[in-house]
Coordinates of C-alpha atoms in Angstrom, one line a residue:
Chain A
M1 CA 0.0 0.0 0.0
P2 CA 1.7 3.2 -1.1
L3 CA 1.8 6.1 1.4
S4 CA 1.1 9.7 0.4
G5 CA 3.1 12.7 1.3
K6 CA 0.4 13.6 3.8
D7 CA 0.7 10.2 5.5
V8 CA 4.4 10.5 5.8
E9 CA 4.0 14.0 7.4
N10 CA 1.5 12.6 9.8
I11 CA 3.7 9.6 10.8
A12 CA 6.7 11.9 11.3
H13 CA 4.6 14.1 13.6
L14 CA 3.5 11.1 15.6
A15 CA 7.2 10.1 15.9
R16 CA 8.1 13.7 16.8
L17 CA 10.4 14.0 13.8
A18 CA 10.7 17.1 11.6
L19 CA 11.3 16.3 8.0
A20 CA 12.6 18.8 5.5
E21 CA 10.1 19.4 2.7
E22 CA 12.5 18.2 0.0
D23 CA 13.1 14.9 1.8
I24 CA 9.4 13.9 1.9
P25 CA 9.2 12.4 -1.6
R26 CA 12.2 10.1 -0.8
Y27 CA 10.6 9.0 2.5
V28 CA 7.3 8.3 0.6
R29 CA 9.2 6.1 -1.8
E30 CA 11.3 4.3 0.8
L31 CA 8.6 3.7 3.4
S32 CA 6.2 2.5 0.7
S33 CA 8.7 0.0 -0.5
I34 CA 9.3 -1.3 3.0
L35 CA 5.5 -1.6 3.5
N36 CA 5.3 -3.4 0.2
L37 CA 7.8 -5.9 1.5
V38 CA 5.8 -6.6 4.7
E39 CA 2.5 -6.7 2.8
Q40 CA 3.0 -10.4 2.0
L41 CA 2.2 -11.1 5.7
Q42 CA -1.5 -10.4 4.9
R43 CA -1.7 -13.5 2.7
V44 CA -0.7 -15.8 5.6
D45 CA -3.4 -17.7 7.4
T46 CA -2.9 -17.0 11.1
E47 CA -6.4 -18.0 12.3
G48 CA -6.0 -19.1 15.9
V49 CA -2.2 -18.6 16.1
P50 CA -1.3 -16.9 19.4
P51 CA 1.0 -13.9 18.9
M52 CA 4.5 -14.5 20.1
A53 CA 5.8 -11.7 22.3
H54 CA 8.8 -13.5 23.9
P55 CA 11.0 -16.1 22.2
L56 CA 10.7 -18.5 25.1
D57 CA 7.2 -17.5 26.1
A58 CA 8.7 -16.5 29.5
H59 CA 6.7 -14.4 31.9
Q60 CA 7.9 -11.2 33.5
R61 CA 10.0 -12.1 36.6
L62 CA 9.0 -10.4 39.8
R63 CA 11.4 -9.2 42.4
P64 CA 10.8 -8.4 46.1
D65 CA 9.5 -4.9 46.6
A66 CA 12.6 -3.7 48.3
V67 CA 14.6 -0.5 48.0
T68 CA 17.7 -1.4 46.0
E69 CA 18.7 1.9 44.3
T70 CA 20.2 4.9 46.0
D71 CA 19.8 8.5 44.9
Q72 CA 22.2 9.2 42.1
R73 CA 20.5 12.3 40.7
E74 CA 23.7 14.3 40.4
L75 CA 25.5 11.5 38.5
F76 CA 22.6 10.9 36.2
Q77 CA 22.0 14.6 35.5
S78 CA 25.7 15.1 34.8
T79 CA 24.9 13.9 31.3
A80 CA 21.8 16.0 30.7
P81 CA 22.0 18.9 28.3
L82 CA 20.4 21.5 30.6
T83 CA 19.6 21.3 34.3
E84 CA 19.2 23.7 37.2
A85 CA 18.8 22.9 40.9
G86 CA 18.3 19.2 40.2
L87 CA 15.6 19.9 37.6
Y88 CA 15.7 19.2 33.8
L89 CA 15.0 22.5 31.9
V90 CA 12.6 22.5 29.0
P91 CA 11.0 25.5 27.1
R92 CA 8.0 27.0 28.9
V93 CA 4.9 24.8 28.4
I94 CA 2.3 26.8 30.3
E95 CA 2.0 30.6 29.6
Chain B
M1 CA 51.6 -12.1 19.5
H2 CA 48.5 -10.8 17.7
N3 CA 48.1 -14.1 15.8
R4 CA 48.0 -16.2 18.9
S5 CA 44.8 -17.6 20.5
I6 CA 43.6 -16.5 23.9
A7 CA 44.8 -19.8 25.4
E8 CA 48.3 -19.2 23.9
I9 CA 48.4 -15.6 25.1
A10 CA 47.3 -16.7 28.6
A11 CA 50.1 -19.3 28.6
A12 CA 52.6 -16.7 27.6
L13 CA 51.4 -14.4 30.4
D14 CA 51.6 -17.3 32.9
R15 CA 55.2 -18.1 31.8
R16 CA 56.0 -14.3 32.1
E17 CA 57.1 -14.2 28.5
V18 CA 55.1 -11.1 28.2
S19 CA 53.2 -8.8 30.6
S20 CA 49.7 -7.7 30.0
E21 CA 51.0 -4.1 29.8
E22 CA 53.4 -5.1 27.0
L23 CA 50.5 -6.9 25.3
T24 CA 48.2 -4.0 25.6
R25 CA 50.9 -1.6 24.2
H26 CA 51.3 -4.0 21.3
F27 CA 47.6 -4.0 20.4
L28 CA 47.3 -0.2 21.0
G29 CA 50.2 0.3 18.7
R30 CA 48.5 -1.8 16.0
I31 CA 45.3 0.3 16.4
A32 CA 47.3 3.5 16.1
R33 CA 49.2 2.3 13.0
L34 CA 46.5 0.4 11.1
D35 CA 43.0 1.6 12.1
G36 CA 43.2 4.7 9.9
Q37 CA 42.4 2.3 7.0
L38 CA 39.4 0.7 8.7
N39 CA 37.8 3.2 11.1
S40 CA 36.9 0.2 13.3
F41 CA 37.2 2.1 16.6
V42 CA 35.1 5.1 17.7
T43 CA 37.0 5.6 20.9
V44 CA 40.3 4.2 22.1
T45 CA 40.8 4.2 25.8
G46 CA 44.6 3.8 25.9
E47 CA 45.3 5.2 29.4
Q48 CA 42.5 3.2 31.0
A49 CA 43.6 0.1 29.2
L50 CA 47.2 0.4 30.4
S51 CA 46.0 0.9 34.0
Q52 CA 43.7 -2.2 33.7
A53 CA 46.7 -4.1 32.3
R54 CA 49.0 -3.1 35.1
E55 CA 46.3 -4.2 37.6
A56 CA 46.1 -7.5 35.7
D57 CA 49.8 -8.0 36.0
R58 CA 49.5 -7.3 39.7
R59 CA 46.8 -9.9 40.0
R60 CA 48.9 -12.4 38.2
A61 CA 51.9 -11.7 40.3
A62 CA 49.7 -12.3 43.4
G63 CA 48.6 -15.7 42.0
A64 CA 45.0 -14.4 41.6
A65 CA 44.8 -14.5 37.8
G66 CA 41.9 -16.2 36.0
P67 CA 42.2 -17.6 32.4
L68 CA 41.2 -14.2 30.8
T69 CA 43.2 -11.9 33.2
G70 CA 45.2 -9.5 31.2
I71 CA 43.8 -10.4 27.7
P72 CA 42.9 -7.3 25.6
M73 CA 39.4 -7.0 24.2
A74 CA 37.0 -4.3 22.8
H75 CA 33.3 -3.5 23.2
K76 CA 30.9 -2.6 20.5
D77 CA 29.9 1.0 21.3
I78 CA 26.4 -0.1 22.2
F79 CA 27.5 -1.3 25.7
C80 CA 27.5 1.4 28.3
T81 CA 30.9 2.1 29.8
L82 CA 31.2 4.2 33.0
G83 CA 32.9 7.5 32.3
V84 CA 33.5 6.7 28.6
R85 CA 31.4 8.0 25.7
T86 CA 28.8 5.4 24.6
S87 CA 27.6 6.7 21.2
C88 CA 25.8 3.8 19.5
G89 CA 27.2 5.2 16.3
S90 CA 24.8 8.1 16.5
R91 CA 25.1 11.9 16.7
M92 CA 22.2 11.6 19.2
L93 CA 24.5 9.9 21.7
D94 CA 27.8 11.6 20.7
P95 CA 27.7 13.7 23.9
F96 CA 26.6 10.8 26.1
V97 CA 29.1 9.6 28.7
A98 CA 27.6 6.6 30.4
P99 CA 27.1 7.0 34.2
Y100 CA 27.3 3.2 34.7
D101 CA 28.7 0.0 33.2
A102 CA 26.6 -2.6 31.3
T103 CA 26.5 -6.0 32.9
V104 CA 28.6 -7.4 30.1
V105 CA 31.3 -4.7 30.6
E106 CA 31.3 -5.4 34.3
R107 CA 31.6 -9.2 33.9
V108 CA 34.4 -9.0 31.3
A109 CA 36.3 -6.5 33.5
A110 CA 35.8 -8.8 36.6
A111 CA 37.4 -11.6 34.6
G112 CA 40.4 -9.3 34.3
M113 CA 40.2 -8.5 30.6
V114 CA 41.6 -5.2 29.4
T115 CA 39.3 -3.0 27.3
L116 CA 41.1 -1.2 24.5
G117 CA 38.1 0.9 23.4
K118 CA 34.7 1.1 21.8
T119 CA 34.1 -0.1 18.2
N120 CA 32.2 1.5 15.4
M121 CA 28.8 0.3 14.3
D122 CA 25.7 1.1 12.3
E123 CA 23.7 3.8 14.0
F124 CA 21.7 2.3 16.9
A125 CA 22.7 -1.1 15.4
M126 CA 20.3 -0.6 12.4
G127 CA 22.1 -1.8 9.3
S128 CA 23.9 -4.6 7.6
S129 CA 27.0 -2.8 6.4
S130 CA 28.3 -0.4 9.2
E131 CA 27.9 2.5 6.8
T132 CA 25.3 4.5 8.8
S133 CA 27.6 5.4 11.6
F134 CA 27.8 9.1 12.6
Y135 CA 31.6 8.5 12.7
G136 CA 31.8 7.3 9.1
P137 CA 31.8 3.8 7.5
V138 CA 33.9 0.9 8.6
R139 CA 36.0 -0.9 6.0
N140 CA 36.6 -4.6 5.5
P141 CA 40.2 -5.6 6.1
W142 CA 40.0 -8.1 3.3
D143 CA 39.2 -5.3 0.8
P144 CA 38.9 -1.7 2.0
G145 CA 36.5 -0.9 -0.9
R146 CA 34.0 -3.3 0.7
V147 CA 31.9 -3.2 3.8
P148 CA 32.6 -5.5 6.8
G149 CA 28.9 -6.2 7.3
G150 CA 26.9 -4.8 10.1
S151 CA 25.8 -3.7 12.4
S152 CA 28.8 -4.8 14.6
G153 CA 31.2 -4.1 11.7
G154 CA 33.7 -2.3 13.9
S155 CA 34.2 -5.2 16.2
A156 CA 34.4 -7.6 13.2
A157 CA 37.0 -5.4 11.3
A158 CA 39.1 -4.9 14.4
V159 CA 39.3 -8.6 15.3
A160 CA 39.8 -9.7 11.7
A161 CA 42.7 -7.2 11.3
R162 CA 44.3 -8.4 14.6
L163 CA 43.9 -5.0 16.3
V164 CA 42.4 -6.9 19.2
P165 CA 42.1 -10.6 20.0
V166 CA 38.3 -10.6 20.7
A167 CA 35.4 -8.2 20.9
T168 CA 31.7 -8.1 21.8
G169 CA 28.9 -7.5 19.5
T170 CA 25.1 -7.5 19.5
D171 CA 22.8 -9.4 17.1
T172 CA 19.2 -8.3 16.5
G173 CA 18.8 -9.7 13.0
G174 CA 22.3 -11.0 12.2
S175 CA 24.5 -8.2 13.4
I176 CA 27.1 -10.6 14.8
R177 CA 26.9 -13.5 12.4
Q178 CA 26.8 -11.5 9.1
P179 CA 29.8 -9.3 9.8
A180 CA 31.7 -12.4 11.2
A181 CA 31.0 -14.2 7.9
L182 CA 32.0 -11.2 5.8
T183 CA 35.3 -10.8 7.6
G184 CA 36.3 -14.4 8.1
L185 CA 35.6 -14.6 11.9
T186 CA 33.7 -16.8 14.3
G187 CA 30.7 -15.0 15.7
L188 CA 28.1 -16.4 18.1
K189 CA 24.5 -15.1 18.7
P190 CA 23.4 -16.8 22.0
T191 CA 19.9 -17.9 23.0
Y192 CA 17.7 -14.9 23.8
G193 CA 18.2 -14.2 27.5
R194 CA 21.6 -15.9 27.9
V195 CA 23.7 -12.7 27.9
S196 CA 22.4 -9.7 29.9
R197 CA 20.9 -6.7 28.0
Y198 CA 21.4 -4.4 31.0
G199 CA 23.3 -1.4 29.8
M200 CA 23.1 -2.5 26.2
V201 CA 21.4 0.4 24.3
A202 CA 18.0 -1.0 23.3
F203 CA 17.0 -1.3 19.6
A204 CA 14.4 -4.2 19.5
S205 CA 14.2 -5.6 23.0
S206 CA 12.6 -9.0 22.1
L207 CA 15.4 -9.7 19.6
D208 CA 18.6 -8.0 20.9
Q209 CA 21.3 -10.3 22.2
G210 CA 25.0 -9.8 22.9
G211 CA 27.7 -12.2 21.9
P212 CA 31.3 -12.7 21.1
F213 CA 33.5 -12.1 18.0
A214 CA 36.7 -14.2 17.8
R215 CA 39.1 -15.7 15.3
S216 CA 38.2 -19.2 16.5
A217 CA 35.4 -21.1 18.2
E218 CA 37.8 -21.8 21.1
D219 CA 38.4 -18.0 21.7
A220 CA 34.7 -17.4 21.3
A221 CA 34.0 -20.0 24.0
W222 CA 36.4 -18.2 26.3
L223 CA 34.8 -14.8 25.8
L224 CA 31.2 -16.1 26.0
S225 CA 32.1 -17.8 29.3
A226 CA 32.8 -14.3 30.7
M227 CA 29.8 -12.7 29.1
A228 CA 27.0 -15.2 29.8
G229 CA 25.0 -15.6 33.0
F230 CA 21.9 -14.6 34.9
D231 CA 21.4 -11.0 35.7
P232 CA 18.6 -9.8 38.0
R233 CA 18.9 -6.3 36.5
D234 CA 17.6 -7.6 33.1
S235 CA 14.0 -8.8 33.3
T236 CA 14.4 -11.2 30.4
S237 CA 17.7 -12.7 31.6
L238 CA 17.3 -16.5 32.1
D239 CA 18.1 -17.9 35.5
R240 CA 19.9 -21.1 34.6
P241 CA 23.5 -22.3 34.9
V242 CA 26.0 -21.4 32.2
D243 CA 27.5 -24.5 30.5
D244 CA 31.2 -25.2 30.4
Y245 CA 31.8 -23.9 26.9
V246 CA 35.5 -24.5 26.8
G247 CA 35.2 -27.9 28.4
A248 CA 32.8 -29.0 25.7
L249 CA 34.9 -28.1 22.7
E250 CA 36.6 -31.4 22.1
A251 CA 33.5 -33.6 22.2
P252 CA 33.3 -35.9 19.2
L253 CA 30.7 -35.2 16.5
D254 CA 29.9 -38.9 15.8
G255 CA 26.3 -39.2 15.0
L256 CA 25.6 -35.5 15.0
R257 CA 22.3 -35.1 13.1
V258 CA 22.7 -32.1 10.7
G259 CA 19.7 -30.7 8.9
L260 CA 20.1 -28.6 5.7
P261 CA 17.1 -26.3 5.4
K262 CA 16.2 -26.5 1.7
E263 CA 14.9 -22.9 1.8
Y264 CA 18.4 -21.7 2.6
F265 CA 19.9 -23.0 -0.7
G266 CA 17.4 -21.5 -3.1
E267 CA 17.0 -18.4 -5.2
G268 CA 19.1 -15.4 -4.0
L269 CA 22.1 -17.5 -2.9
D270 CA 25.3 -16.8 -4.8
P271 CA 26.2 -20.3 -6.3
R272 CA 29.8 -19.9 -5.3
V273 CA 28.8 -19.3 -1.7
S274 CA 26.6 -22.3 -1.9
A275 CA 29.6 -24.4 -3.2
V276 CA 31.7 -23.4 -0.2
V277 CA 28.9 -24.3 2.2
E278 CA 28.4 -27.7 0.6
A279 CA 32.1 -28.4 0.9
A280 CA 31.9 -27.5 4.6
V281 CA 29.0 -29.9 5.0
R282 CA 31.1 -32.7 3.5
E283 CA 33.8 -31.9 6.1
L284 CA 31.2 -32.3 8.9
E285 CA 30.2 -35.6 7.4
G286 CA 33.9 -36.6 7.6
L287 CA 33.7 -35.8 11.3
G288 CA 30.8 -38.3 11.7
A289 CA 27.8 -36.0 11.1
R290 CA 24.7 -37.5 9.5
V291 CA 23.2 -35.0 7.1
R292 CA 19.7 -34.8 5.8
E293 CA 17.5 -32.2 4.2
V294 CA 14.8 -30.5 6.3
S295 CA 12.3 -27.8 5.6
L296 CA 11.6 -24.5 7.3
P297 CA 8.5 -23.6 5.2
N298 CA 7.9 -20.1 6.5
S299 CA 11.5 -18.9 6.0
S300 CA 10.6 -16.4 3.3
L301 CA 8.3 -14.6 5.8
A302 CA 11.2 -13.9 8.3
V303 CA 12.3 -10.6 6.7
P304 CA 8.8 -9.2 6.4
V305 CA 8.0 -10.1 10.0
Y306 CA 11.3 -8.6 11.2
Y307 CA 10.6 -5.3 9.4
V308 CA 7.4 -4.9 11.4
V309 CA 8.6 -6.2 14.8
A310 CA 12.0 -4.6 14.9
P311 CA 10.8 -1.1 13.8
A312 CA 7.8 -1.3 16.2
E313 CA 10.1 -2.0 19.1
C314 CA 12.7 0.5 17.9
S315 CA 10.1 3.3 17.6
S316 CA 9.1 2.7 21.2
N317 CA 12.6 2.3 22.6
L318 CA 14.0 5.4 20.8
S319 CA 11.1 7.6 22.0
R320 CA 13.4 8.1 25.1
Y321 CA 15.6 10.5 23.0
D322 CA 13.9 13.7 23.6
G323 CA 16.7 16.3 24.1
V324 CA 15.8 16.6 27.8
R325 CA 17.5 13.9 29.9
Y326 CA 20.6 13.0 27.8
G327 CA 21.9 13.0 24.2
H328 CA 21.7 15.7 21.6
R329 CA 19.5 18.8 22.2
C330 CA 18.8 21.3 19.4
A331 CA 19.8 25.0 19.8
E332 CA 17.3 27.5 21.0
P333 CA 14.1 25.4 20.9
K334 CA 11.0 27.5 20.3
G335 CA 8.8 25.3 22.4
L336 CA 8.6 21.8 23.8
E337 CA 7.4 20.2 20.5
D338 CA 10.1 22.0 18.6
L339 CA 12.7 20.8 21.2
Y340 CA 11.5 17.2 20.6
K341 CA 11.3 17.3 16.9
R342 CA 14.5 19.2 16.1
S343 CA 16.6 17.3 18.7
R344 CA 15.4 14.0 17.2
S345 CA 15.7 15.1 13.6
E346 CA 19.2 16.4 14.0
G347 CA 20.3 13.5 16.2
F348 CA 19.1 10.6 14.1
G349 CA 20.3 9.6 10.7
A350 CA 18.2 8.5 7.7
E351 CA 18.0 4.8 8.4
V352 CA 17.0 5.3 12.1
K353 CA 14.3 7.8 11.0
R354 CA 12.9 5.3 8.4
R355 CA 12.7 2.6 11.0
I356 CA 11.1 4.8 13.7
M357 CA 8.5 5.9 11.1
I358 CA 7.7 2.4 9.9
G359 CA 7.3 1.3 13.6
T360 CA 5.2 4.3 14.5
Y361 CA 2.9 3.5 11.5
A362 CA 2.7 -0.2 12.4
L363 CA 1.7 0.7 16.0
S364 CA -0.6 3.5 15.1
A365 CA -4.4 3.4 15.7
G366 CA -6.2 1.3 13.1
Y367 CA -3.0 -0.5 11.9
Y368 CA -1.9 -2.4 15.0
D369 CA -3.8 -5.6 14.3
A370 CA -2.9 -5.6 10.6
Y371 CA 0.8 -5.1 11.1
Y372 CA 2.1 -5.8 14.6
L373 CA -0.3 -8.5 15.8
K374 CA -0.2 -10.2 12.4
A375 CA 3.7 -10.1 12.5
Q376 CA 3.8 -11.6 16.0
Q377 CA 1.5 -14.4 14.8
V378 CA 3.6 -15.2 11.8
R379 CA 6.6 -15.0 14.1
R380 CA 5.2 -18.0 16.0
L381 CA 4.8 -20.0 12.8
I382 CA 8.5 -19.3 12.1
A383 CA 9.5 -20.5 15.6
D384 CA 7.3 -23.6 15.2
D385 CA 9.2 -24.5 12.0
F386 CA 12.4 -24.6 14.0
R387 CA 10.7 -26.6 16.8
R388 CA 9.7 -29.3 14.3
A389 CA 13.2 -29.3 12.7
F390 CA 14.9 -29.8 16.1
A391 CA 12.7 -32.8 16.8
E392 CA 14.6 -34.5 14.0
V393 CA 18.1 -33.0 13.9
D394 CA 20.6 -31.5 16.4
V395 CA 21.8 -28.6 14.3
L396 CA 20.8 -26.8 11.1
V397 CA 23.6 -25.8 8.7
G398 CA 23.5 -23.3 5.9
P399 CA 25.0 -20.0 4.6
T400 CA 25.2 -17.0 6.9
S401 CA 24.9 -14.4 4.1
P402 CA 23.7 -14.9 0.5
S403 CA 26.9 -13.2 -0.9
T404 CA 30.4 -12.2 0.2
A405 CA 31.1 -8.6 1.3
F406 CA 29.6 -6.0 -1.0
R407 CA 31.1 -2.6 -2.0
L408 CA 30.6 0.5 0.0
G409 CA 27.6 2.4 -1.3
E410 CA 26.3 -0.6 -3.3
K411 CA 23.1 -1.1 -1.2
T412 CA 22.7 2.3 0.5
S413 CA 20.2 3.7 -2.0
D414 CA 17.7 0.9 -1.6
P415 CA 16.8 0.0 2.0
V416 CA 15.0 -3.2 1.0
Q417 CA 18.0 -4.5 -0.9
M418 CA 20.1 -4.0 2.3
Y419 CA 17.4 -5.8 4.4
L420 CA 17.7 -8.8 2.2
S421 CA 21.3 -9.3 3.2
D422 CA 20.0 -10.8 6.3
I423 CA 17.6 -13.4 4.9
Y424 CA 19.4 -16.4 6.6
T425 CA 20.0 -14.8 9.9
I426 CA 16.8 -13.0 10.9
A427 CA 14.6 -16.0 11.6
V428 CA 17.0 -17.1 14.3
N429 CA 16.4 -13.9 16.2
L430 CA 12.6 -14.1 15.8
A431 CA 12.7 -17.6 17.3
G432 CA 15.3 -16.6 20.0
L433 CA 17.7 -19.4 19.0
P434 CA 21.5 -19.5 19.2
A435 CA 23.6 -19.7 16.0
I436 CA 27.2 -19.4 15.1
A437 CA 29.0 -18.1 12.0
L438 CA 32.2 -20.0 11.0
P439 CA 34.8 -19.2 8.3
A440 CA 34.4 -21.9 5.7
G441 CA 36.3 -20.7 2.6
F442 CA 36.8 -17.8 0.1
V443 CA 35.2 -16.6 -3.1
D444 CA 37.5 -14.2 -5.1
G445 CA 39.6 -13.5 -2.0
L446 CA 36.6 -12.7 0.2
P447 CA 35.6 -14.8 3.2
V448 CA 32.4 -17.0 3.2
G449 CA 30.7 -17.9 6.5
L450 CA 28.9 -21.1 7.4
Q451 CA 26.0 -20.7 9.8
V452 CA 25.2 -23.4 12.3
I453 CA 21.9 -23.0 14.2
G454 CA 21.1 -24.9 17.4
D455 CA 18.2 -25.5 19.7
Y456 CA 17.7 -23.3 22.7
F457 CA 20.7 -23.2 25.0
S458 CA 22.9 -25.3 22.7
E459 CA 25.8 -22.7 22.7
A460 CA 28.2 -25.3 23.9
R461 CA 27.3 -27.7 21.1
L462 CA 27.6 -24.9 18.5
L463 CA 31.1 -24.0 19.7
N464 CA 32.0 -27.7 19.8
V465 CA 30.9 -28.1 16.2
G466 CA 32.9 -25.0 15.3
H467 CA 36.0 -26.2 17.1
R468 CA 36.0 -29.7 15.6
Y469 CA 35.5 -28.1 12.1
Q470 CA 38.4 -25.7 12.8
Q471 CA 40.7 -28.5 13.8
L472 CA 40.2 -29.9 10.3
T473 CA 40.4 -26.7 8.4
D474 CA 42.5 -23.5 8.4
W475 CA 40.1 -20.9 7.0
H476 CA 39.9 -19.2 10.4
Q477 CA 43.7 -18.8 10.4
R478 CA 43.9 -16.8 7.2
V479 CA 45.0 -13.2 7.8
P480 CA 43.9 -10.3 5.6
P481 CA 46.9 -9.0 3.5
G482 CA 48.5 -6.1 5.1
F483 CA 47.5 -7.0 8.6
E484 CA 49.9 -10.0 9.2

């Protein structure tokens, strides 16, 4: 199923990506060709086949609800682009 | 020294013929002299390596050395390393200095190995040629005009060129086995859950698995012994004992039941690669294997399933890169949405964006059932094919890659052509099985890799098959010209 330029712009917005206007035709072509590749799945009869989420069908392991991590805010924020007084800074959201 | 096996190096260290510091200087010297041609390293941690080496020498002098103490290695730049940039080959993580060590990094260091640095790779491990790195493409030591395969192409090129004895890699759709095949190495993708994913930058979490690159199955067994094991910090890590990989190497192959999946020898396979694989199968017969044809009828669906499941998981995993907590942040954002969009668009390369968008589309309202759910159902059919095959045979044998190493730029203009380089490796990740690539010959001076696929947790058997095969052949001992 070929995508339109509008579809690609919408997908890019959902993925929070900004595409340059001149790149859109290339993405239309490439994404459509990838979707064309996966289209053959639609012809497979999967009636009653349970979806496989984990290779070994293992279940999520639970751990005791105990405190194991210590506060390492300073260390973890040392790699952040912009912080102040222990907070991450972003542009103003509420006027 | 750089052509010796891990066991030979360890023996030399034990006999005090060489110190770990001298060994480390030797390999650092080779990197400095030769890596300009290959671009296999993103970061070389020389000072840190020398201090680890001196510590290893002290351990040895104190009689506290293990079999890997003082042996140099390198990590794919996808494993977090405390205090050292962990870029994942992306501009997005170029400024990222990891605040902790991945479990694999911790384990390998605890074994006393010396880390020389971090190796180049396709951006976020998405690729089959190591051409999408922010730091430029990696070149194949067998022919610098050709790719080393991907995504772990830096580790492959570095080990093949004898810049380091062994290295780690990760394999989501073939990213250890395909580069191993294209550079003449032994590369093992373990059972899903065998090697911890903690601190390994996530791409597709139900498929990603770390593993070793080495020049021989024996060396791979040594490195895997250090890497593998249960990790409570990885929720999909499997709590079961690690086999004695080195101890199992010499077991005889008498009566080994080998299956040749007929779908792996059809259209799309270079006939010259096919001939090399067939010759390797005859060698295995000579070692006592009983060979028969088997069928994996859903094989042709593996690539389509993968290009739904992997992008879907990647779009979710990579949503964490928002320009706020770590990684690239755009200059002067005009608002929160502008911050997200420009940081991500500037930080990610074209292939990563394509996969994020495919995954976003497959998971979006109205399409989830048709794409993601459908793919997960077909994924089970693929896993069931293997289950049936392993009721009749012990291992499956076929090619790793349909061709030898291709030229730089040859497949970059058509993503689907690039994806088809992985037709024989992807199904193994979807099923969560272990598989090994082994050097099996050459076509026009370029290495060809055999692939041996085993049932769950058969890593020891796969390494054993590789080792016995390598006792009979010398393909794994060939050195790329100029790197002797």
